[in-house]
Coordinates of C-alpha atoms and ligand atoms in Angstrom, one line a residue:
M17 CA -113.7 84.0 86.5
S18 CA -110.9 84.4 89.1
Y19 CA -111.6 85.5 92.6
E20 CA -109.4 87.0 95.3
N21 CA -111.5 86.6 98.5
I22 CA -113.3 83.3 97.8
E23 CA -112.5 80.0 96.1
V24 CA -115.1 78.4 93.9
R25 CA -115.3 74.8 92.7
T26 CA -117.8 72.1 91.8
E27 CA -118.2 68.6 93.1
G28 CA -119.7 65.7 91.1
G29 CA -120.6 68.3 88.4
Q30 CA -123.7 69.2 90.4
V31 CA -122.8 70.9 93.7
G32 CA -121.3 74.4 93.7
I33 CA -118.9 75.0 96.6
I34 CA -117.9 78.5 97.6
T35 CA -115.1 78.8 100.2
L36 CA -114.7 82.2 101.9
N37 CA -111.0 82.9 101.8
R38 CA -109.6 85.8 103.7
P39 CA -107.7 83.8 106.3
K40 CA -105.7 86.6 107.8
A41 CA -108.9 88.4 108.8
L42 CA -110.8 85.2 109.8
N43 CA -112.9 85.7 106.6
A44 CA -114.2 89.1 107.7
L45 CA -116.8 90.2 105.2
N46 CA -115.8 93.3 103.2
G47 CA -117.3 94.8 100.0
P48 CA -115.1 93.0 97.6
L49 CA -115.7 89.6 99.3
M50 CA -119.5 90.1 99.3
D51 CA -119.4 91.2 95.6
E52 CA -117.5 88.1 94.7
L53 CA -119.8 85.9 96.8
G54 CA -122.8 87.5 95.0
T55 CA -121.3 86.9 91.6
A56 CA -120.4 83.3 92.3
L57 CA -123.8 82.5 93.8
K58 CA -125.6 84.0 90.8
A59 CA -123.4 82.1 88.4
F60 CA -124.2 78.8 90.1
D61 CA -127.9 79.7 90.3
E62 CA -127.9 80.2 86.5
D63 CA -125.8 77.1 85.7
E64 CA -128.2 74.3 84.6
A65 CA -125.8 71.6 85.8
I66 CA -125.8 72.8 89.4
G67 CA -128.5 71.6 91.8
C68 CA -127.3 72.8 95.2
I69 CA -124.7 75.3 96.6
I70 CA -122.6 75.1 99.7
I71 CA -121.0 78.1 101.4
T72 CA -118.1 77.3 103.8
G73 CA -115.1 78.9 105.4
S74 CA -112.0 77.6 107.1
E75 CA -111.6 75.3 110.1
K76 CA -111.0 78.4 112.3
A77 CA -113.6 80.7 110.9
F78 CA -116.7 80.6 108.7
A79 CA -116.6 84.4 109.0
A80 CA -115.8 86.6 112.0
G81 CA -118.3 89.3 111.0
A82 CA -118.3 92.4 108.9
D83 CA -114.8 93.8 108.4
I84 CA -114.3 96.1 111.4
A85 CA -111.2 97.7 109.9
A86 CA -113.1 98.6 106.8
M87 CA -116.0 100.1 108.6
A88 CA -114.4 101.8 111.6
K89 CA -114.1 105.2 109.9
F90 CA -117.5 105.3 108.2
N91 CA -119.9 108.0 109.3
F92 CA -123.7 108.1 109.2
H93 CA -124.1 109.8 105.9
E94 CA -121.8 107.3 104.1
V95 CA -123.5 104.2 105.6
Y96 CA -126.9 105.6 105.0
K97 CA -126.3 106.8 101.4
N98 CA -124.6 103.5 100.4
D99 CA -127.2 101.5 102.3
F100 CA -124.2 99.9 104.0
I101 CA -124.2 96.2 104.7
T102 CA -127.4 95.3 102.8
R103 CA -126.2 96.6 99.4
N104 CA -125.0 93.3 98.1
W105 CA -126.5 91.0 100.7
E106 CA -129.9 90.9 99.0
T107 CA -128.3 88.8 96.2
I108 CA -128.1 85.8 98.7
R109 CA -131.9 86.1 99.3
S110 CA -132.6 86.0 95.5
I111 CA -130.8 82.6 94.9
R112 CA -133.5 80.1 94.0
K113 CA -131.5 76.9 94.4
P114 CA -130.8 75.5 97.9
V115 CA -127.8 77.0 99.7
I116 CA -126.3 75.1 102.6
A117 CA -124.0 76.8 105.1
A118 CA -121.2 74.4 106.3
V119 CA -119.9 76.1 109.4
S120 CA -116.8 75.5 111.3
G121 CA -115.1 77.9 113.8
F122 CA -116.4 81.4 114.3
A123 CA -119.6 82.5 112.7
L124 CA -120.0 85.9 114.4
G125 CA -121.9 89.1 113.5
G126 CA -122.2 89.2 109.8
G127 CA -120.8 85.7 109.6
C128 CA -123.7 84.4 111.7
E129 CA -126.1 86.5 109.6
L130 CA -124.6 85.1 106.4
A131 CA -125.1 81.5 107.7
M132 CA -128.7 82.4 108.7
M133 CA -129.4 83.7 105.1
C134 CA -128.5 80.2 103.8
D135 CA -131.3 77.6 103.7
F136 CA -129.9 75.5 106.5
I137 CA -126.8 75.2 108.6
I138 CA -124.7 72.2 109.1
A139 CA -122.2 72.9 111.9
A140 CA -118.9 71.3 112.9
D141 CA -118.5 70.5 116.6
N142 CA -116.0 73.4 116.9
A143 CA -118.5 76.0 115.5
K144 CA -119.2 79.1 117.6
F145 CA -122.1 81.4 116.7
G146 CA -122.8 84.9 118.1
Q147 CA -123.9 88.5 117.4
P148 CA -121.2 90.4 119.3
E149 CA -121.9 93.8 117.6
I150 CA -123.0 95.3 121.0
K151 CA -119.4 95.1 122.1
I152 CA -118.3 97.5 119.4
G153 CA -121.1 100.0 119.8
I154 CA -123.5 98.9 117.1
I155 CA -126.2 96.3 116.6
P156 CA -126.4 93.5 114.0
G157 CA -127.0 95.1 110.6
A158 CA -127.5 92.2 108.2
G159 CA -130.7 90.7 109.6
G160 CA -129.4 89.3 113.0
T161 CA -132.1 90.9 115.1
Q162 CA -134.8 89.5 112.8
R163 CA -133.6 86.1 111.7
L164 CA -132.2 85.0 115.1
P165 CA -135.5 85.3 117.0
R166 CA -137.3 83.6 114.1
A167 CA -134.8 80.7 114.3
M168 CA -134.4 80.4 118.1
G169 CA -137.1 82.5 119.8
K170 CA -137.0 85.8 121.5
S171 CA -135.3 84.9 124.8
K172 CA -132.3 83.2 123.2
A173 CA -132.0 86.0 120.5
M174 CA -132.1 88.7 123.2
D175 CA -129.6 86.9 125.3
L176 CA -127.1 86.6 122.4
V177 CA -127.7 90.1 120.9
L178 CA -127.6 91.9 124.3
T179 CA -124.7 90.1 125.9
G180 CA -122.7 89.5 122.7
R181 CA -121.7 86.1 124.0
M182 CA -120.9 83.1 121.8
M183 CA -122.8 79.9 121.8
D184 CA -121.3 76.5 120.8
A185 CA -122.7 74.2 118.1
Q186 CA -124.6 72.1 120.5
E187 CA -126.5 75.1 122.0
A188 CA -127.2 76.3 118.4
E189 CA -128.6 72.9 117.5
R190 CA -130.7 72.6 120.6
G191 CA -132.1 76.0 119.9
G192 CA -132.9 75.2 116.2
L193 CA -130.4 77.5 114.5
V194 CA -128.4 74.5 113.2
S195 CA -129.9 71.4 111.6
R196 CA -127.0 69.0 112.3
V197 CA -123.8 69.0 114.2
V198 CA -121.0 66.7 113.1
P199 CA -117.3 66.2 113.9
L200 CA -115.1 68.8 112.3
D201 CA -113.4 66.3 109.9
K202 CA -116.8 65.1 108.7
L203 CA -118.3 68.6 108.0
M204 CA -117.7 68.7 104.2
D205 CA -118.7 65.0 103.7
E206 CA -122.0 65.7 105.6
A207 CA -122.7 68.9 103.6
L208 CA -121.9 67.2 100.3
G209 CA -124.0 64.2 101.2
A210 CA -127.0 66.5 101.8
A211 CA -126.3 68.5 98.7
L212 CA -126.0 65.5 96.4
M213 CA -129.2 64.0 97.9
I214 CA -131.0 67.3 97.0
C215 CA -129.4 67.3 93.5
G216 CA -131.0 63.8 93.0
Y217 CA -134.5 65.2 93.3
G218 CA -136.4 67.1 90.6
R219 CA -135.1 70.7 90.4
L220 CA -138.6 72.2 90.1
S221 CA -139.9 70.6 93.3
V222 CA -136.7 71.5 95.1
M223 CA -137.0 75.1 94.1
A224 CA -140.7 75.1 94.9
A225 CA -140.0 73.6 98.4
K226 CA -137.5 76.3 99.2
E227 CA -139.8 79.0 98.0
S228 CA -142.7 77.6 100.0
V229 CA -140.7 77.2 103.3
N230 CA -139.4 80.7 102.9
R231 CA -142.9 82.0 102.5
A232 CA -143.5 80.8 106.1
F233 CA -141.4 83.8 107.3
E234 CA -143.1 86.3 105.1
S235 CA -146.8 85.6 105.6
G236 CA -149.6 84.6 108.0
L237 CA -150.5 81.0 108.3
S238 CA -153.6 81.0 106.0
D239 CA -151.8 82.9 103.2
G240 CA -148.7 80.6 103.6
V241 CA -150.8 77.5 103.5
M242 CA -152.7 78.8 100.4
F243 CA -149.4 79.6 98.7
E244 CA -148.1 76.1 99.5
R245 CA -151.3 74.5 98.1
R246 CA -151.1 76.4 94.8
I247 CA -147.4 75.5 94.3
F248 CA -148.3 71.9 95.3
H249 CA -151.1 71.9 92.6
G250 CA -148.6 73.4 90.1
L251 CA -146.2 70.6 90.5
F252 CA -148.8 68.2 89.0
A253 CA -148.0 69.9 85.7
T254 CA -144.5 68.6 85.8
A255 CA -143.0 65.5 84.2
D256 CA -141.1 64.9 87.4
Q257 CA -144.3 64.4 89.4
K258 CA -145.5 61.8 86.9
E259 CA -142.0 60.1 87.0
G260 CA -141.7 60.2 90.8
M261 CA -145.1 58.7 91.4
D262 CA -144.8 56.1 88.6
A263 CA -141.4 55.1 90.0
F264 CA -142.8 54.6 93.5
L265 CA -145.7 52.6 92.3
N266 CA -143.5 50.4 90.1
K267 CA -140.9 50.0 92.8
R268 CA -138.0 51.5 90.8
A269 CA -135.7 54.4 91.2
P270 CA -137.0 57.6 89.6
K271 CA -135.2 59.3 86.7
F272 CA -136.0 63.0 87.1
I273 CA -135.6 65.2 84.1
H274 CA -135.9 68.4 86.1
G275 CA -138.9 69.4 84.1
Ligands
CAA15 N1 -113.1 92.4 111.1 C1 -111.8 92.7 110.7 N2 -110.7 91.9 111.2 C2 -111.0 90.8 112.0 C3 -112.4 90.6 112.3 C4 -113.4 91.4 111.9 N3 -114.7 91.2 112.1 N4 -112.3 89.5 113.2 C5 -111.0 89.1 113.3 N5 -110.3 89.9 112.5 C6 -108.8 89.9 112.4 C7 -108.1 90.4 113.7 O1 -108.1 91.8 113.7 C8 -106.7 89.7 113.5 O2 -106.0 90.5 112.6 P1 -104.4 90.8 112.9 O3 -103.8 89.4 113.0 O4 -104.0 91.6 111.7 O5 -104.3 91.4 114.2 C9 -107.1 88.4 112.9 O6 -108.4 88.6 112.3 C10 -107.1 87.3 113.8 O7 -108.0 87.6 114.9 P2 -107.7 87.5 116.4 O8 -106.2 87.7 116.7 O9 -108.6 88.4 117.2 O10 -108.1 86.0 116.7 P3 -108.6 85.3 118.0 O11 -108.6 83.9 117.8 O12 -107.8 85.8 119.2 O13 -110.1 85.9 118.2 C11 -112.3 86.3 117.5 C12 -111.1 85.5 117.3 C13 -113.0 86.0 118.8 C14 -113.3 86.0 116.4 C15 -112.0 87.8 117.4 O14 -111.1 88.1 116.3 C16 -113.1 88.8 117.3 O15 -113.8 89.0 118.3 N6 -113.4 89.3 116.1 C17 -114.5 90.3 115.9 C18 -115.9 89.6 116.0 C19 -116.9 90.7 115.8 O16 -117.0 91.6 116.5 N7 -117.8 90.5 114.7 C20 -118.8 91.4 114.4 C21 -118.4 92.5 113.5 S1 -119.6 93.7 113.2 C22 -120.7 93.0 112.1 O17 -120.6 91.9 111.7 C23 -121.9 93.9 111.7 C24 -123.0 93.2 111.0 O18 -124.0 92.9 111.6 C25 -122.9 92.9 109.6

């Protein structure tokens, strides 16, 4: 499959890497790019060989937001009828394998929202995050007002959404949006290291862990804990649980079969 707005490759036969590639528009997210991203994500999710996916951009921009040129002329009935912005964003939520955002440069508006839809964010020290939609007469439309307060708390989210200011990688890490900050030239090594580590574990427990952490954002504590417990119980039906525990007890490296 050939793409025009993204580049797709694999690393070590196990990690799927998607690079957003509209450099002239700082990787602004338009319909064709989001469709290609959805197709590539689904293909990696269905590929038995792939254990983890990385989404990244360029040094200057992960993505500078939804494409303002593409949406400037839209009116209410068009955006409402076409369910604008969420139409093909839900695909990202449906991916069951871990998705890491490796962010350098601008991650603004829809770019910040895309990074937040990934499972965790590793940022280069030049990364800048923000929800600047207020400056162009709108509000975030791909989950920014919901995921930012969950990630960083109300005060920081309100500050960013209401002022439209950018925050640097250090502030994003302090606030919990970002899991790690690394020098720009180490970004892909760091993301690949994390991805390969995840690929080394049993696929079922990795998918179950992702599903269970995500449930924390969709349920109350008792329901979430019960959900976790049932999945935890279920993993005792897998060969990888037997293998992982036997390997530990016999002081050897486990050989997971992903079953
Ligand atoms: N949409 C379309 N084009 C964009 C873009 C965007 N979001 N962001 C940047 N570009 C384009 C610029 O128009 C410019 O194109 P030309 O060279 O043809 O003029 C090119 O990318 C380079 O941008 P700048 O010259 O502006 O680069 P800069 O380094 O001076 O500034 C920036 C970088 C601060 C990121 C600035 O480009 C900017 O503020 N961009 C807009 C950010 C924004 O408002 N994002 C939110 C969009 S709305 C949204 O995302 C809704 C949602 O919730 C989904």
